[in-house]
Amino acid sequence: MPSTPPSPRLIDLLRGRDPVLVLTGAGVSRESGIATFRDAGGLWEGVDPAEVATPEAFQRDPARVWRFYDARRAQAADAEPNAAHRAIAAIEATGRPFLLATQNVDGLHERAGQRGMVRLHGTLWKVRCTTCGLVTEDRRVPLVPLPPLCACGGLLRPEVVWFGEVLPMDAFGRAERAAREARLCLVVGTSSLVEPAAGIPRTALEAGAHVVEINPERTPLSPFASECLTGPAGEILPELLLRAGIPMETAA
Ligand code: BJW
Ligand code: ZN
């Protein structure tokens, strides 16, 4: 149960047909056993992001960067979507205008049956050739050899967005548009520290949306959010759906 009960306005918005935008971060996959970045025991504890999540790090030592991503692929392949992923898919399944913008690369939203979604930071499950630019799906776990090579002989990189790189313009553009149109914006499991994704709820707020943060911790968004529901997404989201009469099992 959320420590603060959800507002009647939130439940009304969930029951209605108004456009909804959901922004997710690593915390939504925490209950699937996938590590977040910045929490205690997270991916950045003992690993400098500059050593694994920048184009410069990849240029310096592609094998090291690939070892990091290969381990992440193995962890994601073993994980299952949790109740939070399923609840978000169930909101979409009500048929209202809906977009999920995820910063996650693990593929769990897709596996929970999500359809209308954009990936702001790419995916673990595609690779891009640094020579010919070809992007292909690659689900091998583990990847052999490391670093993997393209048919053209070029070095493959993960199709993710590293620090200093530009987000996929179509994905970010759709998220920004949805932020301007949404009446309800749920911000789930993100520390709201990484730009420009962290700016999406600010756009939604400026456009008049009811912005709800779902997170066990406070973040830089918390003071500005319309309401904060404090706790794990896998408990809070199903409880919200129950109160709004949205069945969880409508998700594919
Ligand atoms: C739970 C929970 C449970 C736990 N239930 N919740 C403006 C100001 C300052 C800096 C910048 C700026 N604009 C751009 C920058 C630079 C940079 C940036 O933002 N740096 C900041 C860190 C300071 N941004 C960029 O470089 C971006 N590119 C860009 O801006 O391009 C334009 C440009 C280019 C060149 C020059 C100039 C401009 C790109 C950012 C790419 C981020 N990439 C990563 C790696 C992706 C691949 C991978 O997965 O490895 O994306 S970094 C990492 O952080 C990953 C995540 O998607 C992202 C966000 O993290 P997230 O999801 O919020 O996770 P955590 O761990 O931080 O938080 C988890 C949360 O869950 C916590 O709050 C918990 O409490 C909570 N939680 N259990 C619910 N059960
Ligand atoms: Zn190639």
Coordinates of C-alpha atoms and ligand atoms in Angstrom, one line a residue:
M1 CA 0.0 0.0 0.0
P2 CA 1.3 3.5 -0.8
S3 CA 2.2 5.4 2.4
T4 CA 0.1 8.4 1.1
P5 CA -3.2 7.3 -0.4
P6 CA -3.7 8.2 -4.1
S7 CA -5.8 11.3 -4.6
P8 CA -9.4 11.1 -5.9
R9 CA -8.2 13.1 -8.9
L10 CA -5.7 10.5 -9.8
I11 CA -8.2 7.7 -9.6
D12 CA -10.7 9.7 -11.7
L13 CA -8.0 10.3 -14.3
L14 CA -7.2 6.6 -14.4
R15 CA -10.9 5.7 -14.8
G16 CA -11.4 8.2 -17.6
R17 CA -10.3 8.3 -21.3
D18 CA -7.8 11.2 -21.1
P19 CA -4.4 10.8 -22.6
V20 CA -1.8 9.2 -20.3
L21 CA 2.0 9.3 -20.5
V22 CA 4.1 7.0 -18.4
L23 CA 7.9 7.6 -18.0
T24 CA 9.8 4.7 -16.5
G25 CA 13.4 4.2 -15.2
A26 CA 15.4 1.4 -13.8
G27 CA 13.3 1.2 -10.6
V28 CA 10.4 -0.3 -12.5
S29 CA 12.6 -3.4 -13.1
R30 CA 14.0 -3.6 -9.6
E31 CA 11.4 -6.1 -8.5
S32 CA 12.3 -8.3 -11.4
G33 CA 15.8 -8.5 -9.9
I34 CA 17.5 -6.1 -12.2
A35 CA 19.9 -3.7 -10.6
T36 CA 19.3 0.1 -10.8
F37 CA 22.1 2.5 -11.5
R38 CA 22.3 4.8 -8.5
D39 CA 20.8 2.9 -5.6
A40 CA 22.9 1.2 -3.0
G41 CA 24.3 -2.0 -4.7
G42 CA 23.4 -0.5 -8.1
L43 CA 25.4 -0.7 -11.3
W44 CA 27.3 2.5 -10.6
E45 CA 28.5 1.3 -7.2
G46 CA 32.2 0.6 -7.7
V47 CA 31.9 1.2 -11.5
D48 CA 32.6 4.7 -12.9
P49 CA 29.9 5.4 -15.5
A50 CA 32.6 7.2 -17.5
E51 CA 34.4 3.8 -17.8
V52 CA 31.5 1.9 -19.3
A53 CA 28.7 4.3 -20.5
T54 CA 30.5 6.8 -22.8
P55 CA 31.6 6.6 -26.4
E56 CA 35.1 7.5 -25.2
A57 CA 35.2 4.4 -22.9
F58 CA 34.1 2.2 -25.8
Q59 CA 36.9 3.6 -28.0
R60 CA 39.4 3.1 -25.2
D61 CA 38.4 -0.5 -24.2
P62 CA 35.5 -2.0 -26.2
A63 CA 36.0 -5.4 -24.5
R64 CA 35.6 -4.0 -21.0
V65 CA 32.4 -2.1 -22.1
W66 CA 31.1 -5.3 -23.7
R67 CA 31.7 -7.3 -20.6
F68 CA 29.5 -4.9 -18.7
Y69 CA 26.8 -5.1 -21.3
D70 CA 27.1 -8.8 -21.7
A71 CA 26.5 -9.3 -18.0
R72 CA 23.5 -6.9 -18.2
R73 CA 22.1 -8.9 -21.1
A74 CA 22.4 -12.2 -19.1
Q75 CA 20.7 -10.6 -16.1
A76 CA 17.8 -9.2 -18.3
A77 CA 17.4 -12.5 -20.2
D78 CA 16.9 -14.3 -16.8
A79 CA 14.4 -11.8 -15.5
E80 CA 10.6 -11.7 -15.9
P81 CA 8.3 -8.7 -16.1
N82 CA 6.8 -7.8 -12.7
A83 CA 3.5 -6.5 -11.6
A84 CA 4.5 -2.9 -12.4
H85 CA 5.3 -3.7 -16.0
R86 CA 2.0 -5.6 -16.3
A87 CA 0.0 -2.8 -14.7
I88 CA 1.5 -0.2 -17.1
A89 CA 0.5 -2.5 -20.1
A90 CA -3.0 -2.8 -18.6
I91 CA -3.4 1.0 -18.6
E92 CA -2.6 1.0 -22.3
A93 CA -5.0 -1.9 -22.9
T94 CA -7.9 0.3 -21.7
G95 CA -7.7 1.8 -25.2
R96 CA -7.2 5.5 -24.3
P97 CA -4.5 7.6 -25.9
F98 CA -1.3 6.3 -24.3
L99 CA 2.4 6.4 -24.5
L100 CA 5.1 4.7 -22.5
A101 CA 8.5 6.4 -22.7
T102 CA 11.1 4.2 -21.1
Q103 CA 14.7 4.9 -20.2
N104 CA 15.2 1.1 -19.7
V105 CA 17.1 -1.1 -22.1
D106 CA 16.1 -4.5 -20.6
G107 CA 13.1 -5.3 -22.9
L108 CA 10.8 -6.2 -19.9
H109 CA 8.0 -3.7 -20.9
E110 CA 7.8 -5.3 -24.4
R111 CA 7.7 -8.8 -22.7
A112 CA 4.8 -7.6 -20.5
G113 CA 2.8 -6.9 -23.7
Q114 CA 3.4 -3.1 -24.0
R115 CA 2.7 -1.8 -27.5
G116 CA 2.7 2.0 -27.6
M117 CA 6.2 2.7 -26.3
V118 CA 9.4 4.6 -27.2
R119 CA 12.8 3.7 -25.9
L120 CA 14.7 6.8 -25.0
H121 CA 18.0 5.1 -24.2
G122 CA 18.0 2.3 -26.8
T123 CA 17.9 -1.4 -26.1
L124 CA 20.3 -4.2 -25.0
W125 CA 19.0 -6.4 -27.7
K126 CA 20.3 -4.6 -30.8
V127 CA 23.8 -4.0 -31.9
R128 CA 25.2 -1.3 -34.3
C129 CA 28.3 -1.6 -36.5
T130 CA 30.7 1.2 -35.8
T131 CA 32.0 0.9 -39.4
C132 CA 28.9 0.3 -41.7
G133 CA 26.2 1.6 -39.3
L134 CA 24.0 -1.5 -39.7
V135 CA 21.7 -2.1 -36.7
T136 CA 20.6 -5.7 -36.1
E137 CA 18.8 -7.6 -33.4
D138 CA 21.2 -9.8 -31.4
R139 CA 19.8 -11.9 -28.5
R140 CA 22.8 -14.2 -28.0
V141 CA 23.7 -14.7 -24.3
P142 CA 26.6 -14.8 -23.8
L143 CA 28.0 -12.9 -26.8
V144 CA 31.0 -14.6 -28.4
P145 CA 33.5 -13.3 -29.2
L146 CA 33.8 -10.2 -27.1
P147 CA 33.9 -7.6 -28.5
P148 CA 31.5 -8.9 -31.3
L149 CA 32.2 -8.1 -34.9
C150 CA 30.0 -7.2 -37.9
A151 CA 30.0 -9.3 -41.1
C152 CA 31.9 -6.3 -42.6
G153 CA 34.6 -6.8 -40.0
G154 CA 33.7 -3.6 -38.1
L155 CA 33.3 -3.5 -34.3
L156 CA 29.8 -3.8 -33.0
R157 CA 28.5 -1.7 -30.2
P158 CA 25.4 -2.0 -28.0
E159 CA 22.5 0.1 -29.5
V160 CA 22.1 2.1 -26.3
V161 CA 22.5 5.9 -25.6
W162 CA 25.6 6.8 -23.7
F163 CA 26.4 10.0 -21.8
G164 CA 27.2 12.8 -24.3
E165 CA 25.2 11.1 -27.1
V166 CA 22.0 12.4 -28.5
L167 CA 18.7 10.5 -27.8
P168 CA 16.9 9.0 -30.8
M169 CA 15.1 12.1 -32.1
D170 CA 11.8 10.3 -33.1
A171 CA 11.5 8.7 -29.7
F172 CA 12.3 11.8 -27.8
G173 CA 10.0 13.9 -30.0
R174 CA 7.1 11.5 -29.5
A175 CA 7.7 11.6 -25.7
E176 CA 7.7 15.4 -25.7
R177 CA 4.5 15.6 -27.8
A178 CA 2.8 13.1 -25.4
A179 CA 4.0 15.2 -22.5
R180 CA 2.2 18.3 -24.0
E181 CA -1.0 16.3 -24.6
A182 CA -1.2 14.1 -21.5
R183 CA -3.7 14.9 -18.7
L184 CA -2.0 12.3 -16.5
C185 CA 1.7 11.6 -16.4
L186 CA 3.1 8.8 -14.2
V187 CA 6.8 8.9 -13.5
V188 CA 7.9 5.5 -12.2
G189 CA 11.2 4.3 -10.8
T190 CA 13.5 7.0 -12.1
S191 CA 15.9 9.2 -10.1
S192 CA 15.1 12.1 -12.5
L193 CA 18.7 13.0 -12.7
V194 CA 19.5 12.2 -16.3
E195 CA 18.7 14.8 -18.9
P196 CA 16.9 15.2 -21.3
A197 CA 14.6 12.4 -20.1
A198 CA 14.2 14.1 -16.7
G199 CA 12.7 17.2 -18.5
I200 CA 9.7 15.2 -19.9
P201 CA 7.6 15.4 -16.7
R202 CA 8.5 19.1 -16.4
T203 CA 7.0 19.6 -19.9
A204 CA 3.9 17.7 -18.8
L205 CA 3.6 19.9 -15.7
E206 CA 3.9 23.0 -17.7
A207 CA 1.2 21.8 -20.1
G208 CA -1.1 21.3 -17.1
A209 CA -0.9 17.5 -16.6
H210 CA -1.4 15.8 -13.3
V211 CA 2.1 14.4 -12.6
V212 CA 2.4 11.5 -10.2
E213 CA 5.8 10.2 -9.0
I214 CA 6.0 6.5 -7.9
N215 CA 9.2 5.8 -6.2
P216 CA 10.3 4.7 -2.7
E217 CA 12.7 7.7 -2.5
R218 CA 12.4 11.4 -3.1
T219 CA 14.0 12.8 -6.3
P220 CA 14.6 16.3 -7.8
L221 CA 11.1 15.9 -9.3
S222 CA 9.3 15.3 -6.0
P223 CA 8.8 18.9 -4.9
F224 CA 7.2 19.8 -8.2
A225 CA 5.1 16.6 -8.8
S226 CA 1.3 16.9 -8.3
E227 CA 1.6 14.0 -5.9
C228 CA 4.2 11.4 -4.8
L229 CA 3.3 7.8 -4.0
T230 CA 6.1 6.5 -1.9
G231 CA 6.9 2.8 -2.3
P232 CA 7.7 0.0 -4.8
A233 CA 6.1 0.3 -8.2
G234 CA 5.1 -3.4 -8.2
E235 CA 2.9 -2.7 -5.2
I236 CA 1.6 0.8 -5.9
L237 CA 0.6 0.4 -9.5
P238 CA -1.6 -2.8 -9.1
E239 CA -3.3 -1.1 -6.1
L240 CA -4.0 2.0 -8.2
L241 CA -5.5 -0.2 -11.0
L242 CA -7.7 -2.0 -8.4
R243 CA -9.0 1.3 -7.1
A244 CA -9.7 2.6 -10.7
G245 CA -11.3 -0.7 -11.7
I246 CA -8.8 -1.4 -14.5
P247 CA -8.2 -5.2 -14.8
M248 CA -4.6 -6.3 -14.8
E249 CA -5.2 -9.3 -17.0
T250 CA -6.3 -7.2 -20.1
A251 CA -2.6 -6.9 -20.9
A252 CA -1.4 -9.4 -23.5
Ligands
BJW1 C1 12.2 2.2 -7.5 C2 12.2 0.9 -7.0 C3 10.9 0.3 -7.0 C4 14.2 1.6 -6.7 N1 9.9 0.9 -7.6 N2 11.1 2.8 -7.9 C5 21.6 19.2 -18.3 C6 22.2 19.3 -17.0 C7 23.2 18.5 -16.6 C8 23.8 17.5 -17.4 C9 23.2 17.3 -18.7 C10 22.2 18.1 -19.1 N3 21.8 17.7 -20.3 C11 22.6 16.7 -20.7 C12 23.5 16.4 -19.7 C13 24.5 15.3 -19.7 C14 23.9 14.0 -19.4 C15 23.3 14.0 -18.0 O1 22.1 14.1 -17.9 N4 24.1 13.9 -17.0 C16 23.5 13.9 -15.6 C17 23.8 12.6 -14.9 C18 24.2 15.1 -14.9 N5 23.0 13.6 -20.4 C19 23.4 13.0 -21.6 O2 24.6 12.9 -21.9 C20 22.3 12.6 -22.5 N6 22.5 13.1 -23.8 C21 22.3 14.4 -24.2 O3 22.0 15.2 -23.3 O4 22.6 14.7 -25.5 C22 22.6 16.0 -25.9 C23 24.0 16.5 -25.9 C24 25.0 15.7 -26.5 C25 26.3 16.1 -26.4 C26 26.6 17.3 -25.8 C27 25.6 18.1 -25.2 C28 24.3 17.6 -25.2 C29 22.4 11.1 -22.7 C30 22.0 10.4 -21.4 C31 22.1 8.9 -21.7 C32 22.0 8.1 -20.4 N7 22.4 6.7 -20.6 C33 22.3 5.8 -19.5 C34 22.9 4.4 -20.0 C35 22.0 3.8 -21.0 C36 22.5 2.4 -21.4 C37 22.5 1.5 -20.2 O5 21.4 1.1 -19.7 O6 23.6 1.1 -19.9 O7 20.9 5.6 -19.2 S1 22.9 6.3 -17.9 C38 21.6 5.6 -16.9 O8 20.9 6.6 -16.3 C39 20.7 4.9 -17.9 C40 19.3 5.2 -17.4 O9 18.4 5.1 -18.4 C41 19.5 6.6 -16.9 C42 18.5 7.0 -15.8 O10 18.6 6.3 -14.7 P1 17.3 5.8 -13.9 O11 16.5 4.9 -14.8 O12 16.6 7.0 -13.4 O13 17.9 4.9 -12.8 P2 18.5 5.3 -11.3 O14 19.3 4.1 -10.8 O15 19.2 6.6 -11.4 O16 17.2 5.5 -10.4 C43 16.4 4.4 -10.1 C44 15.2 4.9 -9.3 O17 14.4 3.9 -9.0 C45 15.6 5.5 -7.9 O18 15.0 6.8 -7.8 C46 15.1 4.5 -6.9 O19 14.6 5.2 -5.7 C47 13.9 4.0 -7.7 N8 13.5 2.6 -7.3 N9 13.4 0.5 -6.5 C48 10.0 2.1 -8.0 N10 10.8 -1.1 -6.6
ZN2 ZN 29.5 -3.5 -40.4

